[in-house]
Amino acid sequence: MDSFDILSLDGGGTWALIQARILQEKYGKDTTGHEILRDFDLVIANSGGSLVLAALCANKTPGEICKIFTDIPTLKTIFDRRHSPVSLLGLERYDTDSKFNGLKAVLKDYASVTMDALPALIGKPSLQIIITGFDYDRERATYFRSNKLSKMEAGNIEELVAGRQPSGAGYQGVKLLDAIHASSNAPVLFFDKPAKVTVGDHPKSRLFWDGAVGGNNNPVTSGLLEALANDVPVEKIRIVSIGTANTVLPVLYGEDGEPDFDADFLVTRSEIPSNGIRPQISEVKKMATAIIADPPDAATFNTHQIMKLKYKESIPRLIRINPLVKPLYDHTNVKWIVPGAAWEPKDIRELFTMDMAVTDAWRVGLINQLCDDFFQGFFDNQGIRVGGTKLQPIIGHKTYAAAMADWNKWATTPSENLA
């Protein structure tokens, strides 16, 4: 068996522009989406990453996908700010119905294509496509698959338990647009209500939140488990997981010997109010944003452990590419300092605190500037596990250039030689 190659795309709203930029660096701006997808055996995505995946399924080039995330009118249809009584609390800020129409306009004719029909249209019938969501009523992670016979589908599992081979009889198909709409509907702090999705032949819509609620903002582990469940040997699996940037800040506890810092936005303080009670709205916001991050590198590190990979600085069979928005440590002056090349103070401050759903040219420009600096090595790569007091990658690729170099090796190196 040849290698089994997986592409995993994180959620992250407008920051999914980073994924489009990375694909453009890898494949060029004019390679069609279908050509790119045929490079893989399984592609899994969540939220903003699911929009990148959908655009690839619609045969858009990386250059065209970048334009989706930089065209302000398009972004404002997807993230349509609406006011309601709870807007004063900073909650329920974007209109779910408007997002559906915005996504439909982006996908055009591909919007109505069902998930199971996509691989043949792409030109690789064996390709598996998975988009993650969260069932609002059942309160469980949901996977919209193209593979009717997957041994991760509930109906097929029932048949296996009964001693029969999977038939796909219980497969509940959805349209590409519906899957993307469900996957990209982040709750509480972002969208005003669950997404309504038609599933299979059910006469009434089912309700969904973003797949991040089910722990799949970085869906790489779910992609690996999908492959393993369907009898792919682990030693044949190669994975590239592309993120949408993570902000990682050192925590100050008020202890002796803690490093100094150049600006307050470079650090976070561990503080408990004098009365011991945090404002409830602050806690809601903290939990709502926590689901769209991967701060302990949990998903990629779990994947590393399941694959039983060695503890090495660079692991070519599991590649995580994701810029870290974090301060740099100045050893000489024992201080956290501002990263990047020639950033204006207001710009770098905004980058560190910016929402995932940005819809103005200035903030979109900051994401592009981050990409430019990341490609040149001015921002660290997340790698597989960040650790230590300096918040640096301790497993995986420390820089974008190193990660891309190993990804490029896939074209000429057998998977067993990349262990």
Tab-separated table of C-alpha atoms in Angstrom:
chain	number	residue	atom	x	y	z
A	1	MET	CA	0.000	0.000	0.000
A	2	ASP	CA	1.224	3.494	-0.835
A	3	SER	CA	1.169	6.244	1.771
A	4	PHE	CA	-2.190	7.491	3.051
A	5	ASP	CA	-2.034	11.271	3.154
A	6	ILE	CA	-4.317	13.412	5.334
A	7	LEU	CA	-4.906	17.164	5.232
A	8	SER	CA	-6.460	18.698	8.349
A	9	LEU	CA	-7.706	22.310	8.467
A	10	ASP	CA	-8.507	24.097	11.733
A	11	GLY	CA	-11.362	26.477	12.358
A	12	GLY	CA	-10.661	30.163	12.877
A	13	GLY	CA	-13.019	32.486	11.009
A	14	THR	CA	-11.294	35.065	8.826
A	15	TRP	CA	-7.935	33.794	10.048
A	16	ALA	CA	-8.442	30.797	7.731
A	17	LEU	CA	-6.863	33.171	5.219
A	18	ILE	CA	-3.616	31.772	6.663
A	19	GLN	CA	-4.505	28.315	5.311
A	20	ALA	CA	-5.207	29.744	1.862
A	21	ARG	CA	-1.865	31.570	1.938
A	22	ILE	CA	-0.009	28.390	2.964
A	23	LEU	CA	-1.681	26.384	0.190
A	24	GLN	CA	-0.729	29.155	-2.226
A	25	GLU	CA	2.894	28.941	-1.065
A	26	LYS	CA	2.847	25.160	-1.533
A	27	TYR	CA	0.930	24.821	-4.800
A	28	GLY	CA	1.032	28.256	-6.413
A	29	LYS	CA	-1.881	30.641	-6.791
A	30	ASP	CA	-3.332	29.071	-9.968
A	31	THR	CA	-3.475	25.333	-9.159
A	32	THR	CA	-7.091	24.184	-9.109
A	33	GLY	CA	-8.728	23.002	-5.933
A	34	HIS	CA	-9.393	19.586	-7.408
A	35	GLU	CA	-5.706	19.111	-8.265
A	36	ILE	CA	-4.771	19.961	-4.686
A	37	LEU	CA	-7.372	17.644	-3.169
A	38	ARG	CA	-6.222	14.752	-5.356
A	39	ASP	CA	-2.890	14.956	-3.508
A	40	PHE	CA	-4.655	13.551	-0.422
A	41	ASP	CA	-6.585	10.467	0.602
A	42	LEU	CA	-8.566	12.112	3.394
A	43	VAL	CA	-9.316	15.773	4.106
A	44	ILE	CA	-10.970	16.912	7.334
A	45	ALA	CA	-11.882	20.467	8.292
A	46	ASN	CA	-13.766	22.577	10.785
A	47	SER	CA	-15.386	26.027	10.637
A	48	GLY	CA	-13.165	28.522	8.781
A	49	GLY	CA	-11.098	25.602	7.535
A	50	SER	CA	-14.266	23.976	6.241
A	51	LEU	CA	-14.825	27.042	4.055
A	52	VAL	CA	-11.312	26.616	2.648
A	53	LEU	CA	-12.096	22.936	2.022
A	54	ALA	CA	-15.441	23.790	0.408
A	55	ALA	CA	-13.719	26.285	-1.878
A	56	LEU	CA	-11.227	23.591	-2.902
A	57	CYS	CA	-14.159	21.261	-3.573
A	58	ALA	CA	-15.637	24.024	-5.747
A	59	ASN	CA	-12.357	23.891	-7.717
A	60	LYS	CA	-11.194	27.343	-6.663
A	61	THR	CA	-7.480	28.070	-6.772
A	62	PRO	CA	-5.509	29.223	-3.716
A	63	GLY	CA	-5.437	32.686	-5.245
A	64	GLU	CA	-9.219	32.708	-5.536
A	65	ILE	CA	-9.613	31.393	-1.969
A	66	CYS	CA	-7.380	34.186	-0.675
A	67	LYS	CA	-9.715	36.662	-2.375
A	68	ILE	CA	-12.705	35.203	-0.500
A	69	PHE	CA	-11.020	36.092	2.787
A	70	THR	CA	-9.789	39.503	1.653
A	71	ASP	CA	-12.949	40.720	-0.091
A	72	ILE	CA	-14.630	42.871	2.544
A	73	PRO	CA	-18.208	42.736	1.106
A	74	THR	CA	-18.010	38.921	1.047
A	75	LEU	CA	-16.744	38.788	4.627
A	76	LYS	CA	-19.547	41.075	5.757
A	77	THR	CA	-22.165	38.698	4.354
A	78	ILE	CA	-20.628	35.786	6.265
A	79	PHE	CA	-20.068	37.795	9.448
A	80	ASP	CA	-23.097	40.072	9.402
A	81	ARG	CA	-23.168	42.002	12.661
A	82	ARG	CA	-26.671	42.270	14.117
A	83	HIS	CA	-27.849	44.126	17.201
A	84	SER	CA	-30.103	42.578	19.839
A	85	PRO	CA	-30.777	43.204	23.525
A	86	VAL	CA	-27.858	40.952	24.478
A	87	SER	CA	-25.476	42.760	22.126
A	88	LEU	CA	-24.780	45.150	24.983
A	89	LEU	CA	-23.236	42.179	26.805
A	90	GLY	CA	-21.035	41.348	23.823
A	91	LEU	CA	-23.005	38.213	22.941
A	92	GLU	CA	-24.802	36.940	19.799
A	93	ARG	CA	-23.130	39.274	17.390
A	94	TYR	CA	-23.508	37.718	13.935
A	95	ASP	CA	-26.539	36.636	11.940
A	96	THR	CA	-26.703	32.911	11.183
A	97	ASP	CA	-29.144	33.243	8.281
A	98	SER	CA	-27.006	35.869	6.587
A	99	LYS	CA	-23.987	33.560	6.855
A	100	PHE	CA	-25.889	30.803	5.055
A	101	ASN	CA	-26.623	33.145	2.135
A	102	GLY	CA	-23.044	34.406	2.086
A	103	LEU	CA	-21.642	30.880	1.923
A	104	LYS	CA	-24.114	29.970	-0.800
A	105	ALA	CA	-22.915	32.880	-2.926
A	106	VAL	CA	-19.293	31.766	-2.498
A	107	LEU	CA	-19.918	28.119	-3.425
A	108	LYS	CA	-22.317	28.799	-6.314
A	109	ASP	CA	-23.193	25.545	-8.180
A	110	TYR	CA	-21.281	23.381	-5.707
A	111	ALA	CA	-23.485	24.493	-2.813
A	112	SER	CA	-26.123	21.863	-3.625
A	113	VAL	CA	-23.707	18.977	-4.262
A	114	THR	CA	-24.062	16.253	-1.636
A	115	MET	CA	-21.001	15.200	0.325
A	116	ASP	CA	-20.994	11.656	-1.091
A	117	ALA	CA	-20.939	13.003	-4.677
A	118	LEU	CA	-17.868	15.194	-4.181
A	119	PRO	CA	-15.014	12.650	-4.591
A	120	ALA	CA	-16.142	11.626	-8.082
A	121	LEU	CA	-16.545	15.277	-9.133
A	122	ILE	CA	-13.052	15.999	-7.833
A	123	GLY	CA	-11.676	13.128	-9.890
A	124	LYS	CA	-10.622	10.816	-7.043
A	125	PRO	CA	-13.488	8.489	-6.035
A	126	SER	CA	-11.446	7.076	-3.134
A	127	LEU	CA	-11.000	10.510	-1.524
A	128	GLN	CA	-12.646	10.862	1.895
A	129	ILE	CA	-13.960	14.295	2.898
A	130	ILE	CA	-15.096	15.049	6.451
A	131	ILE	CA	-16.550	18.239	7.902
A	132	THR	CA	-17.097	18.457	11.643
A	133	GLY	CA	-20.097	19.877	13.500
A	134	PHE	CA	-21.891	19.673	16.852
A	135	ASP	CA	-25.474	18.422	17.170
A	136	TYR	CA	-27.282	21.059	19.243
A	137	ASP	CA	-30.116	18.824	20.469
A	138	ARG	CA	-28.159	15.629	21.053
A	139	GLU	CA	-25.134	17.494	22.451
A	140	ARG	CA	-22.517	15.450	20.650
A	141	ALA	CA	-19.859	15.837	18.001
A	142	THR	CA	-21.093	15.209	14.457
A	143	TYR	CA	-19.201	14.285	11.292
A	144	PHE	CA	-20.496	14.977	7.785
A	145	ARG	CA	-18.752	12.388	5.615
A	146	SER	CA	-18.455	11.599	1.945
A	147	ASN	CA	-17.701	7.926	2.680
A	148	LYS	CA	-21.007	6.060	3.095
A	149	LEU	CA	-19.177	2.893	4.166
A	150	SER	CA	-17.023	4.464	6.862
A	151	LYS	CA	-16.645	2.275	9.921
A	152	MET	CA	-17.067	5.425	12.000
A	153	GLU	CA	-20.674	5.913	10.820
A	154	ALA	CA	-23.185	4.863	13.493
A	155	GLY	CA	-25.291	2.688	11.167
A	156	ASN	CA	-22.224	0.872	9.879
A	157	ILE	CA	-20.958	0.299	13.419
A	158	GLU	CA	-24.287	-1.333	14.285
A	159	GLU	CA	-23.876	-3.695	11.336
A	160	LEU	CA	-20.312	-4.539	12.348
A	161	VAL	CA	-21.457	-5.319	15.895
A	162	ALA	CA	-24.088	-7.636	14.411
A	163	GLY	CA	-21.400	-9.413	12.392
A	164	ARG	CA	-22.291	-7.884	9.030
A	165	GLN	CA	-20.210	-5.795	6.664
A	166	PRO	CA	-21.131	-2.087	6.462
A	167	SER	CA	-23.778	-1.404	3.816
A	168	GLY	CA	-24.183	2.348	4.229
A	169	ALA	CA	-27.928	1.851	4.623
A	170	GLY	CA	-28.107	4.258	7.548
A	171	TYR	CA	-26.006	6.971	5.907
A	172	GLN	CA	-27.473	10.450	6.442
A	173	GLY	CA	-26.270	12.636	3.579
A	174	VAL	CA	-26.047	16.429	3.551
A	175	LYS	CA	-25.258	19.063	0.957
A	176	LEU	CA	-21.843	20.711	0.972
A	177	LEU	CA	-23.381	24.092	1.833
A	178	ASP	CA	-25.288	22.663	4.789
A	179	ALA	CA	-22.200	20.944	6.168
A	180	ILE	CA	-20.133	24.142	5.950
A	181	HIS	CA	-22.953	26.186	7.483
A	182	ALA	CA	-23.183	23.821	10.465
A	183	SER	CA	-19.434	23.587	10.936
A	184	SER	CA	-18.849	27.353	10.909
A	185	ASN	CA	-21.537	28.378	13.402
A	186	ALA	CA	-19.567	29.258	16.544
A	187	PRO	CA	-21.900	29.754	19.520
A	188	VAL	CA	-22.541	32.337	22.234
A	189	LEU	CA	-19.880	34.925	21.460
A	190	PHE	CA	-20.278	34.788	17.683
A	191	PHE	CA	-23.527	33.608	16.039
A	192	ASP	CA	-27.060	34.254	17.248
A	193	LYS	CA	-28.620	30.789	16.864
A	194	PRO	CA	-27.846	27.226	15.764
A	195	ALA	CA	-27.607	26.467	12.065
A	196	LYS	CA	-30.583	24.673	10.514
A	197	VAL	CA	-29.492	21.788	8.310
A	198	THR	CA	-31.418	19.252	6.236
A	199	VAL	CA	-30.044	15.779	7.029
A	200	GLY	CA	-30.930	12.786	4.884
A	201	ASP	CA	-34.657	12.474	4.183
A	202	HIS	CA	-35.810	13.985	7.468
A	203	PRO	CA	-38.638	16.463	6.831
A	204	LYS	CA	-37.524	18.808	9.615
A	205	SER	CA	-34.156	20.534	9.924
A	206	ARG	CA	-31.578	19.488	12.492
A	207	LEU	CA	-29.737	22.111	14.569
A	208	PHE	CA	-25.967	22.458	14.783
A	209	TRP	CA	-23.198	24.516	16.305
A	210	ASP	CA	-19.592	24.773	15.170
A	211	GLY	CA	-17.560	21.564	15.336
A	212	ALA	CA	-15.256	23.262	17.852
A	213	VAL	CA	-17.932	22.676	20.517
A	214	GLY	CA	-17.311	18.954	20.066
A	215	GLY	CA	-13.558	19.400	20.533
A	216	ASN	CA	-12.749	19.531	16.821
A	217	ASN	CA	-11.517	23.052	16.193
A	218	ASN	CA	-8.284	21.278	15.327
A	219	PRO	CA	-9.787	18.081	13.848
A	220	VAL	CA	-6.524	16.257	13.185
A	221	THR	CA	-7.073	13.474	15.738
A	222	SER	CA	-10.524	12.742	14.343
A	223	GLY	CA	-8.994	12.482	10.876
A	224	LEU	CA	-6.409	10.004	12.094
A	225	LEU	CA	-9.025	7.888	13.899
A	226	GLU	CA	-11.161	7.851	10.742
A	227	ALA	CA	-8.269	6.384	8.787
A	228	LEU	CA	-7.396	3.829	11.469
A	229	ALA	CA	-11.015	2.706	11.827
A	230	ASN	CA	-11.119	2.055	8.099
A	231	ASP	CA	-8.102	-0.255	8.254
A	232	VAL	CA	-5.325	2.068	7.106
A	233	PRO	CA	-2.007	0.891	8.628
A	234	VAL	CA	-0.691	3.586	10.936
A	235	GLU	CA	2.806	3.371	9.474
A	236	LYS	CA	1.421	4.420	6.073
A	237	ILE	CA	-0.288	7.558	7.370
A	238	ARG	CA	1.171	10.993	6.754
A	239	ILE	CA	-0.585	14.115	8.036
A	240	VAL	CA	-0.229	17.835	7.456
A	241	SER	CA	-2.317	19.902	9.870
A	242	ILE	CA	-2.717	23.607	9.078
A	243	GLY	CA	-3.934	26.060	11.693
A	244	THR	CA	-5.261	29.589	11.749
A	245	ALA	CA	-2.770	31.038	14.294
A	246	ASN	CA	-2.852	30.687	18.065
A	247	THR	CA	-2.162	33.427	20.554
A	248	VAL	CA	0.035	32.091	23.351
A	249	LEU	CA	0.963	34.396	26.228
A	250	PRO	CA	3.212	33.871	29.248
A	251	VAL	CA	1.289	33.975	32.513
A	252	LEU	CA	2.496	36.203	35.340
A	253	TYR	CA	1.637	35.003	38.852
A	254	GLY	CA	3.356	37.809	40.730
A	255	GLU	CA	6.231	35.562	41.783
A	256	ASP	CA	9.807	36.668	42.296
A	257	GLY	CA	12.117	36.448	39.291
A	258	GLU	CA	9.443	36.655	36.560
A	259	PRO	CA	10.669	38.255	33.320
A	260	ASP	CA	9.873	41.858	32.467
A	261	PHE	CA	7.864	42.687	29.311
A	262	ASP	CA	7.833	45.422	26.677
A	263	ALA	CA	4.049	45.833	26.520
A	264	ASP	CA	1.068	44.733	28.577
A	265	PHE	CA	-0.554	42.821	25.704
A	266	LEU	CA	2.421	40.442	25.596
A	267	VAL	CA	1.499	38.779	28.893
A	268	THR	CA	-1.528	37.735	30.883
A	269	ARG	CA	-1.909	37.943	34.645
A	270	SER	CA	-3.396	35.316	36.908
A	271	GLU	CA	-5.703	37.351	39.093
A	272	ILE	CA	-8.661	36.572	41.353
A	273	PRO	CA	-10.866	39.515	42.323
A	274	SER	CA	-10.744	40.592	45.969
A	275	ASN	CA	-14.217	39.147	46.533
A	276	GLY	CA	-13.171	35.868	44.907
A	277	ILE	CA	-15.872	36.097	42.231
A	278	ARG	CA	-15.259	36.767	38.561
A	279	PRO	CA	-17.998	38.533	36.550
A	280	GLN	CA	-20.180	35.898	34.886
A	281	ILE	CA	-20.024	37.596	31.479
A	282	SER	CA	-16.210	37.418	31.611
A	283	GLU	CA	-16.390	33.713	32.287
A	284	VAL	CA	-18.826	33.165	29.415
A	285	LYS	CA	-16.498	34.975	27.033
A	286	LYS	CA	-13.468	33.042	28.267
A	287	MET	CA	-15.150	29.679	27.759
A	288	ALA	CA	-16.643	30.675	24.388
A	289	THR	CA	-13.222	31.611	23.016
A	290	ALA	CA	-11.502	28.594	24.600
A	291	ILE	CA	-13.252	26.173	22.251
A	292	ILE	CA	-11.739	27.818	19.161
A	293	ALA	CA	-8.146	27.525	20.357
A	294	ASP	CA	-5.600	24.762	20.775
A	295	PRO	CA	-3.542	26.250	23.613
A	296	PRO	CA	-2.076	23.006	25.008
A	297	ASP	CA	-1.488	21.644	21.482
A	298	ALA	CA	-3.741	18.832	22.608
A	299	ALA	CA	-5.048	17.557	19.277
A	300	THR	CA	-1.739	17.404	17.409
A	301	PHE	CA	0.113	15.951	20.392
A	302	ASN	CA	-2.610	13.323	20.894
A	303	THR	CA	-2.208	12.422	17.236
A	304	HIS	CA	1.544	12.113	17.733
A	305	GLN	CA	0.981	9.715	20.616
A	306	ILE	CA	-1.596	7.588	18.795
A	307	MET	CA	0.782	7.253	15.832
A	308	LYS	CA	3.527	6.200	18.312
A	309	LEU	CA	5.972	8.597	16.720
A	310	LYS	CA	9.372	9.249	18.232
A	311	TYR	CA	10.256	12.291	20.292
A	312	LYS	CA	12.156	14.211	17.647
A	313	GLU	CA	12.459	17.888	16.861
A	314	SER	CA	11.272	17.335	13.295
A	315	ILE	CA	8.762	14.613	12.379
A	316	PRO	CA	8.093	14.459	8.620
A	317	ARG	CA	5.051	12.149	8.909
A	318	LEU	CA	3.164	14.564	11.186
A	319	ILE	CA	3.549	18.184	10.148
A	320	ARG	CA	1.828	20.993	12.012
A	321	ILE	CA	1.969	24.409	10.305
A	322	ASN	CA	0.510	27.189	12.400
A	323	PRO	CA	1.892	30.632	13.288
A	324	LEU	CA	2.169	31.448	16.973
A	325	VAL	CA	1.207	34.964	17.963
A	326	LYS	CA	3.429	35.184	21.018
A	327	PRO	CA	6.189	37.361	22.449
A	328	LEU	CA	9.824	36.448	21.958
A	329	TYR	CA	12.114	35.900	24.906
A	330	ASP	CA	15.137	38.177	25.174
A	331	HIS	CA	17.651	36.132	27.168
A	332	THR	CA	20.093	38.994	27.568
A	333	ASN	CA	17.613	41.360	29.192
A	334	VAL	CA	15.338	38.667	30.691
A	335	LYS	CA	12.306	40.170	29.017
A	336	TRP	CA	9.373	39.318	26.755
A	337	ILE	CA	9.635	41.430	23.599
A	338	VAL	CA	7.476	42.201	20.582
A	339	PRO	CA	7.840	39.736	17.657
A	340	GLY	CA	7.712	40.443	13.942
A	341	ALA	CA	9.459	42.723	11.476
A	342	ALA	CA	8.699	46.442	11.461
A	343	TRP	CA	5.188	46.381	12.908
A	344	GLU	CA	3.511	49.600	13.940
A	345	PRO	CA	2.764	49.527	17.692
A	346	LYS	CA	-1.016	49.777	17.182
A	347	ASP	CA	-0.909	46.993	14.574
A	348	ILE	CA	0.978	44.440	16.661
A	349	ARG	CA	-1.196	45.222	19.689
A	350	GLU	CA	-4.315	44.621	17.584
A	351	LEU	CA	-2.911	41.353	16.193
A	352	PHE	CA	-2.496	40.001	19.733
A	353	THR	CA	-6.087	40.827	20.718
A	354	MET	CA	-7.994	40.465	17.449
A	355	ASP	CA	-11.326	38.680	17.022
A	356	MET	CA	-11.568	35.584	14.809
A	357	ALA	CA	-14.298	37.248	12.706
A	358	VAL	CA	-12.742	40.377	11.217
A	359	THR	CA	-14.398	42.156	8.313
A	360	ASP	CA	-12.393	45.323	7.675
A	361	ALA	CA	-9.411	45.906	5.407
A	362	TRP	CA	-7.050	46.971	8.212
A	363	ARG	CA	-7.440	43.801	10.284
A	364	VAL	CA	-7.460	41.487	7.254
A	365	GLY	CA	-4.248	43.236	6.246
A	366	LEU	CA	-2.756	42.352	9.638
A	367	ILE	CA	-3.444	38.647	8.997
A	368	ASN	CA	-1.676	38.958	5.647
A	369	GLN	CA	1.238	40.735	7.329
A	370	LEU	CA	1.438	37.920	9.885
A	371	CYS	CA	1.652	35.419	7.014
A	372	ASP	CA	4.450	37.384	5.343
A	373	ASP	CA	6.449	37.476	8.573
A	374	PHE	CA	5.688	33.831	9.389
A	375	PHE	CA	7.000	32.682	6.016
A	376	GLN	CA	10.209	34.643	6.670
A	377	GLY	CA	10.689	33.235	10.173
A	378	PHE	CA	9.755	36.266	12.273
A	379	PHE	CA	7.012	34.300	14.074
A	380	ASP	CA	7.450	30.814	15.521
A	381	ASN	CA	5.643	27.771	14.181
A	382	GLN	CA	3.452	25.902	16.672
A	383	GLY	CA	4.827	22.462	15.920
A	384	ILE	CA	3.356	19.461	17.730
A	385	ARG	CA	3.923	20.539	21.314
A	386	VAL	CA	4.833	23.931	22.770
A	387	GLY	CA	6.450	23.858	26.186
A	388	GLY	CA	8.962	25.224	28.622
A	389	THR	CA	9.194	28.664	30.120
A	390	LYS	CA	10.054	30.216	26.740
A	391	LEU	CA	6.905	28.899	25.012
A	392	GLN	CA	8.788	27.354	22.119
A	393	PRO	CA	8.012	24.210	20.084
A	394	ILE	CA	9.702	21.244	21.741
A	395	ILE	CA	8.339	18.617	19.327
A	396	GLY	CA	7.750	19.307	15.673
A	397	HIS	CA	8.911	22.038	13.352
A	398	LYS	CA	10.028	25.296	14.926
A	399	THR	CA	9.742	27.336	11.731
A	400	TYR	CA	7.503	27.508	8.686
A	401	ALA	CA	10.485	26.861	6.402
A	402	ALA	CA	11.383	23.626	8.190
A	403	ALA	CA	7.783	22.386	8.095
A	404	MET	CA	7.382	23.165	4.409
A	405	ALA	CA	10.714	21.498	3.575
A	406	ASP	CA	9.540	18.241	5.162
A	407	TRP	CA	6.124	18.488	3.481
A	408	ASN	CA	7.900	18.838	0.130
A	409	LYS	CA	9.764	15.594	0.854
A	410	TRP	CA	6.485	13.690	0.623
A	411	ALA	CA	6.640	13.768	-3.177
A	412	THR	CA	9.842	11.724	-3.308
A	413	THR	CA	10.172	9.809	-0.032
A	414	PRO	CA	8.290	6.605	0.908
A	415	SER	CA	6.258	6.974	4.103
A	416	GLU	CA	8.250	4.266	5.915
A	417	ASN	CA	11.402	6.374	5.511
A	418	LEU	CA	9.746	9.384	7.180
A	419	ALA	CA	9.182	7.793	10.588
